[in-house]
PDB file of C-alpha atoms in Angstrom:
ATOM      1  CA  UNK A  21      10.781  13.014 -10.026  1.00 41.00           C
ATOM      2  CA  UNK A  22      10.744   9.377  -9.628  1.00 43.00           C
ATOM      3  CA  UNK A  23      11.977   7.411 -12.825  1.00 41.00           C
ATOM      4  CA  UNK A  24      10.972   4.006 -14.644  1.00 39.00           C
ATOM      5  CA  UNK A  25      11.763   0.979 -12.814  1.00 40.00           C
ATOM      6  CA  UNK A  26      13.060   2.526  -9.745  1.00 42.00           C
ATOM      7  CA  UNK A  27      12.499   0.119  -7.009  1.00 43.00           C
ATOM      8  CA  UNK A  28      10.283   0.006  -3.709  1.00 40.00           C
ATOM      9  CA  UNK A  29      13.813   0.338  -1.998  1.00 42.00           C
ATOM     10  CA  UNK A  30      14.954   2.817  -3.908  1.00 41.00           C
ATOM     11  CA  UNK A  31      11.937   4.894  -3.421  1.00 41.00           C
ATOM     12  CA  UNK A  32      11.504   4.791   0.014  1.00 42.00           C
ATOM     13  CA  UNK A  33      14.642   4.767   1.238  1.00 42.00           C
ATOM     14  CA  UNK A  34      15.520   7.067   3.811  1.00 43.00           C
ATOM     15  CA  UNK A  35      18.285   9.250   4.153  1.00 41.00           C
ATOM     16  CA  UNK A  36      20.044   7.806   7.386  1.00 46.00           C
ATOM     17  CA  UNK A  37      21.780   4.317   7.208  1.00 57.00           C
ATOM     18  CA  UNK A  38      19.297   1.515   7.920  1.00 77.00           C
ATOM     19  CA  UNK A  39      20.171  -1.428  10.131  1.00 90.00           C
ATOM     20  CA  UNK A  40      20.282  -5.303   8.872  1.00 91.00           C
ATOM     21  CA  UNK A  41      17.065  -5.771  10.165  1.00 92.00           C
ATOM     22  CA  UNK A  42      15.337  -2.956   8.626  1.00 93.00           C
ATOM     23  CA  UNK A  43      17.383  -3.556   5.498  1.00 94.00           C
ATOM     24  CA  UNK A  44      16.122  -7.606   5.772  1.00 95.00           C
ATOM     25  CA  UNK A  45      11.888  -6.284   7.072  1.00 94.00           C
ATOM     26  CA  UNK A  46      12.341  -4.261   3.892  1.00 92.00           C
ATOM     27  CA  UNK A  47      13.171  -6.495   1.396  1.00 94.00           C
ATOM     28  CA  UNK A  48      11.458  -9.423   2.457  1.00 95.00           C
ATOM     29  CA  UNK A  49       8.062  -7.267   2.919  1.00 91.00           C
ATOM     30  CA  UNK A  50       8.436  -6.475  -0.505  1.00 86.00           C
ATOM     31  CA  UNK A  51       8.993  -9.827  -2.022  1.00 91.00           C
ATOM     32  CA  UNK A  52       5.696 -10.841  -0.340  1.00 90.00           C
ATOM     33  CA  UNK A  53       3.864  -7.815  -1.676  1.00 83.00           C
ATOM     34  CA  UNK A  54       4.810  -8.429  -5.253  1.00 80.00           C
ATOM     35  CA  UNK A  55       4.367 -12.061  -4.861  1.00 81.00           C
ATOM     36  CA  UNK A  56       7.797 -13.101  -5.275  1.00 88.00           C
ATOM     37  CA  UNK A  57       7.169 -15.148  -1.962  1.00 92.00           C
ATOM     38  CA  UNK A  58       3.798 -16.658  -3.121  1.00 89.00           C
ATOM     39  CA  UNK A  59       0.277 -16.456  -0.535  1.00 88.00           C
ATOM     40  CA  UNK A  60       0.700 -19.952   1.055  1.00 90.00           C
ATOM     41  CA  UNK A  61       4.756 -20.522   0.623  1.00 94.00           C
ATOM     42  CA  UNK A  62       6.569 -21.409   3.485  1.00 94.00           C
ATOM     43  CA  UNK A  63       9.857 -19.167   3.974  1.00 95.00           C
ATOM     44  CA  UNK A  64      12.835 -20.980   5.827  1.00 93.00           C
ATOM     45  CA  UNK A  65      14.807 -18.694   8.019  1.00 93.00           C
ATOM     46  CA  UNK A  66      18.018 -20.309   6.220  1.00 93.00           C
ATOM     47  CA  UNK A  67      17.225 -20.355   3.229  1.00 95.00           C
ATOM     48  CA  UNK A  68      15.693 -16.665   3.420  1.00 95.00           C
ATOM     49  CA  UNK A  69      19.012 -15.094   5.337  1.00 95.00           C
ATOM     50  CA  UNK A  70      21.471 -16.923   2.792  1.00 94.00           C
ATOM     51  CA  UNK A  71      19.226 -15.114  -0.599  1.00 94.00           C
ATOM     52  CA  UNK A  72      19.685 -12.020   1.145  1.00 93.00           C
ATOM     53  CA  UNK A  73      23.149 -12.633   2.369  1.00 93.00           C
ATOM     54  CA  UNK A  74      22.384 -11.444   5.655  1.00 91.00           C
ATOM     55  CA  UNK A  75      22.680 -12.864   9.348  1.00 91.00           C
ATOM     56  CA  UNK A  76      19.877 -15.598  10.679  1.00 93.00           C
ATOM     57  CA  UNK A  77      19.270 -12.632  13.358  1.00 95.00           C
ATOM     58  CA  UNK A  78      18.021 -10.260  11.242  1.00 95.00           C
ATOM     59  CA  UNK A  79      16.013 -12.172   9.500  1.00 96.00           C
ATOM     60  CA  UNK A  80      14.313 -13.788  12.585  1.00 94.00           C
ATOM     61  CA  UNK A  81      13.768 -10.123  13.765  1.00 95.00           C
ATOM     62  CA  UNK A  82      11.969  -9.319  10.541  1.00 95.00           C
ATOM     63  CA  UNK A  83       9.929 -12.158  10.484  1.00 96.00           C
ATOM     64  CA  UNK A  84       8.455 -11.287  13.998  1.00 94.00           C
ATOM     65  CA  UNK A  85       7.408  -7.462  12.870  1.00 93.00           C
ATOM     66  CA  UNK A  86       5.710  -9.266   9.614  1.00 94.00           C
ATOM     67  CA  UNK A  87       3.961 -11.368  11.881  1.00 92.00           C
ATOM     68  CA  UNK A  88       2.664  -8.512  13.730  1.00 88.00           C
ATOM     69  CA  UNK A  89       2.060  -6.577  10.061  1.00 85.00           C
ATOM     70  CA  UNK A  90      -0.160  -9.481   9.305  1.00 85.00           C
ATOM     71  CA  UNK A  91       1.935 -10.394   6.405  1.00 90.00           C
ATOM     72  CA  UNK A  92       3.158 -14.238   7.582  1.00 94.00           C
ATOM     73  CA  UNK A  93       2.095 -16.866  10.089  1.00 94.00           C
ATOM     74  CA  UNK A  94       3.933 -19.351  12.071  1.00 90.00           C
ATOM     75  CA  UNK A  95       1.740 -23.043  11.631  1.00 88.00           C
ATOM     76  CA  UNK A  96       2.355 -26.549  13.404  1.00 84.00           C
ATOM     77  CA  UNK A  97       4.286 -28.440  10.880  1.00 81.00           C
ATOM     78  CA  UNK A  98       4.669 -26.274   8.303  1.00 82.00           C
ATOM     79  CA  UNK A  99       6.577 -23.110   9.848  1.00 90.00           C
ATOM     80  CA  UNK A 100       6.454 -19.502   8.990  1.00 95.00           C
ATOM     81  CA  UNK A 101       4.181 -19.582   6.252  1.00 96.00           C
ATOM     82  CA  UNK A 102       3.154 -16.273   3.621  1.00 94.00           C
ATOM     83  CA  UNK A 103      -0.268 -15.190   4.809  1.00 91.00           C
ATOM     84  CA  UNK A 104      -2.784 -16.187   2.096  1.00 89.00           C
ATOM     85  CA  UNK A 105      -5.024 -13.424   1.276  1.00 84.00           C
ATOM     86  CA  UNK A 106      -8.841 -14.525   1.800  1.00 85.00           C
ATOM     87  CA  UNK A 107     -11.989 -13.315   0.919  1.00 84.00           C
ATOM     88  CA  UNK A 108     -13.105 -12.439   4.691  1.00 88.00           C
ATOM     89  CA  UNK A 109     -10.030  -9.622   4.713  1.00 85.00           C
ATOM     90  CA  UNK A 110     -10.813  -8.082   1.305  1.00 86.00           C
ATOM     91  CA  UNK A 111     -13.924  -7.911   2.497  1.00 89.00           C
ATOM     92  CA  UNK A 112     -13.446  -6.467   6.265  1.00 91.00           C
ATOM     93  CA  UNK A 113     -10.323  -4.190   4.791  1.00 89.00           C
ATOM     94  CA  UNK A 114     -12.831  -2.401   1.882  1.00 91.00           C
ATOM     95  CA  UNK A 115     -15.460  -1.833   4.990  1.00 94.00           C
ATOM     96  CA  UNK A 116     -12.792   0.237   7.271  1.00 94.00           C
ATOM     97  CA  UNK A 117     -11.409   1.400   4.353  1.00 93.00           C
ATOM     98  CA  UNK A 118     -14.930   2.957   3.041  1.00 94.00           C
ATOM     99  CA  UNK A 119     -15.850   4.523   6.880  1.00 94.00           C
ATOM    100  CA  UNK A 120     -12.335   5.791   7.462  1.00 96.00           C
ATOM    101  CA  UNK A 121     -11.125   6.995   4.459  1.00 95.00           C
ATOM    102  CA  UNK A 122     -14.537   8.655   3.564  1.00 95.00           C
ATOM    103  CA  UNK A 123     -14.537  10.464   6.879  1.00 96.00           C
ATOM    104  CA  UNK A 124     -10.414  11.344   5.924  1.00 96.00           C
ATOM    105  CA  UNK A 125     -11.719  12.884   2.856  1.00 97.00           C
ATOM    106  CA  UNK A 126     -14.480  14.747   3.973  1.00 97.00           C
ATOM    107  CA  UNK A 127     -12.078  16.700   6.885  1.00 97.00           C
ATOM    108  CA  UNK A 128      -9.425  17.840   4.294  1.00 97.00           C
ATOM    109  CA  UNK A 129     -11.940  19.017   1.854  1.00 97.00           C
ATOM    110  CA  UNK A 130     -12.829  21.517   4.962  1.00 96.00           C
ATOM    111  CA  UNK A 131      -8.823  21.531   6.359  1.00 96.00           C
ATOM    112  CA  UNK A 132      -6.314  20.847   3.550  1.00 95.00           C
ATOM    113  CA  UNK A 133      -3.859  23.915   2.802  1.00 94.00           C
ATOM    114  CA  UNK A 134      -2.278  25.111   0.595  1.00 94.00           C
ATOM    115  CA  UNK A 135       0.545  23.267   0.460  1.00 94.00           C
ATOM    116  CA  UNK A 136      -1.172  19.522   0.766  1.00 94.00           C
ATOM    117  CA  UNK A 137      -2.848  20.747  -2.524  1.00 95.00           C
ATOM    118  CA  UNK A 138       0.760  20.900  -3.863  1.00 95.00           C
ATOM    119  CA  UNK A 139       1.805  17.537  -2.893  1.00 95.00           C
ATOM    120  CA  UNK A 140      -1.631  16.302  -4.473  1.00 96.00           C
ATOM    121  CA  UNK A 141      -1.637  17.518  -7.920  1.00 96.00           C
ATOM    122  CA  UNK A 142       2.150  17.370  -8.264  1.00 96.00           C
ATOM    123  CA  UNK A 143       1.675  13.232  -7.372  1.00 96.00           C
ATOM    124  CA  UNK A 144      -0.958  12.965  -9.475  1.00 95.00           C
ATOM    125  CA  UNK A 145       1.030  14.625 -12.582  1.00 95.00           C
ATOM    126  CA  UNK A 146       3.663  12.041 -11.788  1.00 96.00           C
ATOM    127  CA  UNK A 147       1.109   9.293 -11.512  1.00 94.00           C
ATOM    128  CA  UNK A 148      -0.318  10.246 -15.371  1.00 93.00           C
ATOM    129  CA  UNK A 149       3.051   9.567 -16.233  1.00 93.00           C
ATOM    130  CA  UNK A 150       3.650   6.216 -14.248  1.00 91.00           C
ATOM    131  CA  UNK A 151       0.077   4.790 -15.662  1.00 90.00           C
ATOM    132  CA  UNK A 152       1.197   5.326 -18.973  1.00 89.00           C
ATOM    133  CA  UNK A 153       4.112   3.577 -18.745  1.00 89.00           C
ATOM    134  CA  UNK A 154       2.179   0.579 -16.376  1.00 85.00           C
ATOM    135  CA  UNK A 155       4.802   1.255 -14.028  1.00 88.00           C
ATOM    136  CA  UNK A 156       3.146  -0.624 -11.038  1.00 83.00           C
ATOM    137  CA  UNK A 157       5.480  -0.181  -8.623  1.00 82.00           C
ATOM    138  CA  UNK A 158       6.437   3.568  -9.001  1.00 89.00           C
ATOM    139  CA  UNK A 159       2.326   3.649  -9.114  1.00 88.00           C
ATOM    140  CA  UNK A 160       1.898   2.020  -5.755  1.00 85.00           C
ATOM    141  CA  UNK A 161       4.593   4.350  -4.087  1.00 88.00           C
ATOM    142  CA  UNK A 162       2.590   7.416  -5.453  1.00 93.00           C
ATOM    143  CA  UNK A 163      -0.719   5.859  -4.243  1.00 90.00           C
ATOM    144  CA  UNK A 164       0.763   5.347  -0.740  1.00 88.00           C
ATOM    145  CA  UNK A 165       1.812   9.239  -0.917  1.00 93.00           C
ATOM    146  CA  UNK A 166      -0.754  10.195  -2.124  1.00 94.00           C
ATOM    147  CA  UNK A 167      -3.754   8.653   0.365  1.00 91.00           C
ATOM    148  CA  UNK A 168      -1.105   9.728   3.182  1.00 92.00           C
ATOM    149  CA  UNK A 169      -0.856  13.496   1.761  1.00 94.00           C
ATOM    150  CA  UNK A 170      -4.955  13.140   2.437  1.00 94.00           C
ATOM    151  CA  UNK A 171      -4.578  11.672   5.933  1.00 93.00           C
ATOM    152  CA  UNK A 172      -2.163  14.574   6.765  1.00 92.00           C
ATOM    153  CA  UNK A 173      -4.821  17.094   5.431  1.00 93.00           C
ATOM    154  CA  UNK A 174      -7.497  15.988   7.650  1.00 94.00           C
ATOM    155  CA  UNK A 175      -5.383  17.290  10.477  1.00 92.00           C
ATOM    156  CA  UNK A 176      -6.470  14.113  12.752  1.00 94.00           C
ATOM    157  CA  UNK A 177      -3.605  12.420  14.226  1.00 93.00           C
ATOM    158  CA  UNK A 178      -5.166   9.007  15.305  1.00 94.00           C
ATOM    159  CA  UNK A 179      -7.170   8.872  12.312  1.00 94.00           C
ATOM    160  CA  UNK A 180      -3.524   9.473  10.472  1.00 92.00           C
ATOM    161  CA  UNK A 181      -2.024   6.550  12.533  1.00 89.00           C
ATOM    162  CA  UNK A 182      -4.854   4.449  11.829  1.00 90.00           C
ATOM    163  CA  UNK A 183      -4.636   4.578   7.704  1.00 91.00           C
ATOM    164  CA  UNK A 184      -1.161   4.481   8.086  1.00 86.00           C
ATOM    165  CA  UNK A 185      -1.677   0.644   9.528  1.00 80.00           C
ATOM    166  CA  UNK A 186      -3.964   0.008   6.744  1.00 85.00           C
ATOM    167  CA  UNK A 187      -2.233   0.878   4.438  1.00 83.00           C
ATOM    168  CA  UNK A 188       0.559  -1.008   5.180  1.00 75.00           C
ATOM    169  CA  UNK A 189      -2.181  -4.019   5.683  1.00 74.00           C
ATOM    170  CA  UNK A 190      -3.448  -3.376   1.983  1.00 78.00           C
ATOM    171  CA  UNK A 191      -0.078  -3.023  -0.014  1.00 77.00           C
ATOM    172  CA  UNK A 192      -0.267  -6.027  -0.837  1.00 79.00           C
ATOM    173  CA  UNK A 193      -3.823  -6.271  -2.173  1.00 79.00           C
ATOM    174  CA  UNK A 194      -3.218  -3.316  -4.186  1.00 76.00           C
ATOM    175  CA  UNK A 195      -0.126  -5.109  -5.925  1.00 75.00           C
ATOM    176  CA  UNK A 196      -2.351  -7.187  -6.708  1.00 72.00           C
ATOM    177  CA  UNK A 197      -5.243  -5.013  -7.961  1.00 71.00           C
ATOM    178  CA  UNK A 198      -2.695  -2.888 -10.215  1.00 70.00           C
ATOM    179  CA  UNK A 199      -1.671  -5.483 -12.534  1.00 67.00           C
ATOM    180  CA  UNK A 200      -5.063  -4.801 -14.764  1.00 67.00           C
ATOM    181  CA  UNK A 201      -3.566  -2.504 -17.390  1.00 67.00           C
ATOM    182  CA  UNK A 202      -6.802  -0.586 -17.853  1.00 73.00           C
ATOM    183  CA  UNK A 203      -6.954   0.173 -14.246  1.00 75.00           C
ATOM    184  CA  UNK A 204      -3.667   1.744 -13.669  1.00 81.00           C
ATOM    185  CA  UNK A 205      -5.197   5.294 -15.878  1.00 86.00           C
ATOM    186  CA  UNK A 206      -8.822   4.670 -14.203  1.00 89.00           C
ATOM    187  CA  UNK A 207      -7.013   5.172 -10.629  1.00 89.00           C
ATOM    188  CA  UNK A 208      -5.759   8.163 -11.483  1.00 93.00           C
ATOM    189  CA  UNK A 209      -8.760   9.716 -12.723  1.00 95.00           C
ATOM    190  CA  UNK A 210     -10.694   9.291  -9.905  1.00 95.00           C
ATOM    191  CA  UNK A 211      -7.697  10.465  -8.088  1.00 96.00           C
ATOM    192  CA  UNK A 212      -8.162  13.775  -9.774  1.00 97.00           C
ATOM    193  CA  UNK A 213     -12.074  13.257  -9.117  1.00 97.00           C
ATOM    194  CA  UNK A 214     -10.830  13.131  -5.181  1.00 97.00           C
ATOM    195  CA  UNK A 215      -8.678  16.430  -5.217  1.00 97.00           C
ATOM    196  CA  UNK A 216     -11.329  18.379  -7.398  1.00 97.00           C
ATOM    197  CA  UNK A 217     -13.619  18.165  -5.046  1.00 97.00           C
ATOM    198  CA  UNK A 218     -10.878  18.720  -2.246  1.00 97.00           C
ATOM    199  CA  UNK A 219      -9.797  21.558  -3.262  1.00 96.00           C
ATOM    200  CA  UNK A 220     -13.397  22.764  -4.208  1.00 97.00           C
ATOM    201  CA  UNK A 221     -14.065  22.556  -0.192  1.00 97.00           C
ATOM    202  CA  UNK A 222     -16.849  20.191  -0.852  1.00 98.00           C
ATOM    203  CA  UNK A 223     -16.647  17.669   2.068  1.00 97.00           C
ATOM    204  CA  UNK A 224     -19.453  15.720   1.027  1.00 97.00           C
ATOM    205  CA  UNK A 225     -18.449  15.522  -2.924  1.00 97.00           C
ATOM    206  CA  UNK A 226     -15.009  14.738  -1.423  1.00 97.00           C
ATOM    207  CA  UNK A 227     -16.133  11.850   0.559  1.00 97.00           C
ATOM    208  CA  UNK A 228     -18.389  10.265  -2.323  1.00 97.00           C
ATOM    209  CA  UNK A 229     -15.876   9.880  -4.762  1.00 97.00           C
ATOM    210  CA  UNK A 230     -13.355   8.778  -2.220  1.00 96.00           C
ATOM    211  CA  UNK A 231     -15.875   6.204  -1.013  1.00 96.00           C
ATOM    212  CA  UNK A 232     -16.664   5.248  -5.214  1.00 96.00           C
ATOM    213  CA  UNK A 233     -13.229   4.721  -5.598  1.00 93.00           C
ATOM    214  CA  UNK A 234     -13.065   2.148  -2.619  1.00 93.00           C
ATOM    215  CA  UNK A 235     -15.624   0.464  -4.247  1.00 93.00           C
ATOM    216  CA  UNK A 236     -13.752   0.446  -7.242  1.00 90.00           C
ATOM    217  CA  UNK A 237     -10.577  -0.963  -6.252  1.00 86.00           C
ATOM    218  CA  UNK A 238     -13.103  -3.838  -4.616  1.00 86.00           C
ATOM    219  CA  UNK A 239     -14.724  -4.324  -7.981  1.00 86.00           C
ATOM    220  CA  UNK A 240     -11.406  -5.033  -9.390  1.00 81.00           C
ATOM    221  CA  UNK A 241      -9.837  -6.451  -7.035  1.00 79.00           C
ATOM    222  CA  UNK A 242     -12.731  -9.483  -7.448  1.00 76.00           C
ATOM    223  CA  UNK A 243     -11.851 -10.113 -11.003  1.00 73.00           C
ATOM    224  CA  UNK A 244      -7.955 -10.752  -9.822  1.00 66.00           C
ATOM    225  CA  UNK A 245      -8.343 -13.633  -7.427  1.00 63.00           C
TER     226      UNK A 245
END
C-alpha cells in the first residue's frame, strides 16, 4: 500500500542499488515535473551537482538523457534551459494520446486476464484513497501504473513501448493537470468507467471512455496554463 507523502523516489525505486547518474536523472526529472525547476529556468551544471551533492559527471550525464526525454534544451547564450511546455505539444500529445491509447483500450477489453484485472481495481481502490487525501504525487504514480497495467493487457509489445515514451513525455503535463482539487476524484471515476467496460469485454465501450477521458484531461489541462 503506498502511504501519504511518500515520494516519486520512494515509490519507484527499485530494488537494486542505482548509480549517481540514475540517482541524479531521477531527481532532477522530478524537480522539473513538479515545477521545482520552473518551464523556462536555466539549470547550471554547478549549481545543479552542488544541490544534489553529487559529481559534475553525473549530472552532465543526466542532462543529456533529459535532453533526449524532451524535458530540457541546450540554447545559444542561455545554456541548458527547462523545456517550456507550449500549446503545439498539448495539442500533438492529446492527438497520439487519443489514437493510441483508444486502440490500447479496445485490445485489453478483448485480451486482459485475469490477473491485469487485479492490478486494475486494486490501483484504483488505492487511488479513491489518494484523491481523497489530494495526494498528487502518490496519484500520478498510480496513474502511471495504472495506464501501463492497460498497455500490458493489450498484449502489443511496440504499442507497450510506445505509451511507455509518452508517458514519460506527459508526466509532466499531468503534474500539472492534477493540481485542480475537483479533478483528482473525477480521474478516478472515469478510471473505473475504463475497467467496467474492460472487464465487461466491450472493446468499443472500452475505447470511448478511454478516448472521453483524454479529452478530459485536455479540457482541464486548458484551464491550468
Amino acid at each position: 500500500m503506498l502511504e501519504r507523502g511518500a515520494s516519486f523516489r520512494s515509490l519507484e525505486a527499485e530494488a537494486a542499488p542505482r548509480s549517481l547518474r540514475e540517482e541524479a536523472y531521477d531527481i532532477i526529472k522530478q524537480r522539473i515535473i513538479r515545477g521545482l525547476y520552473r518551464p523556462g529556468e536555466a539549470l547550471s551544471e554547478a549549481v545543479v551537482s552542488s544541490s544534489l551533492s553529487l559529481g559534475r559527471t553525473p549530472v552532465r550525464q543526466a542532462f543529456d538523457r533529459l535532453m533526449r526525454d524532451g524535458l530540457v534544451e541546450v540554447l545559444p547564450r542561455k545554456g541548458i534551459i527547462v523545456r517550456p511546455i507550449t500549446a503545439d505539444e498539448i495539442r500533438d500529445m492529446v492527438h497520439v494520446r487519443l489514437l493510441n491509447e483508444g486502440f490500447c483500450a479496445r485490445l485489453a477489453a478483448e485480451r486482459a486476464d485475469q490477473a491485469v484485472l487485479g492490478v486494475l481495481n486494486d490501483t484504483l481502490d488505492q487511488s479513491h484513497k489518494a484523491a481523497r487525501d489530494s495526494d498528487i504525487e502518490t496519484l500520478m504514480v498510480l496513474d502511471r501504473r495504472f495506464h501501463a497495467a492497460l498497455a500490458s493487457a493489450a498484449g502489443n509489445a511496440v504499442l507497450s513501448d510506445i505509451l511507455s515514451n509518452l508517458h514519460d513525455r506527459s508526466q509532466r503535463v499531468w503534474f500539472l493537470s492534477l493540481r485542480e482539487h475537483q479533478h483528482h476524484a473525477r480521474v478516478v471515476e472515469e478510471h473505473a468507467g475504463i475497467v467496467a467496460a474492460i472487464s465487461a469485454r466491450d472493446p468499443e465501450g472500452a475505447e470511448a471512455v478511454m478516448r472521453a477521458h483524454i479529452l478530459s484531461f485536455a479540457e482541464n489541462l486548458s484551464r491550468q496554463l
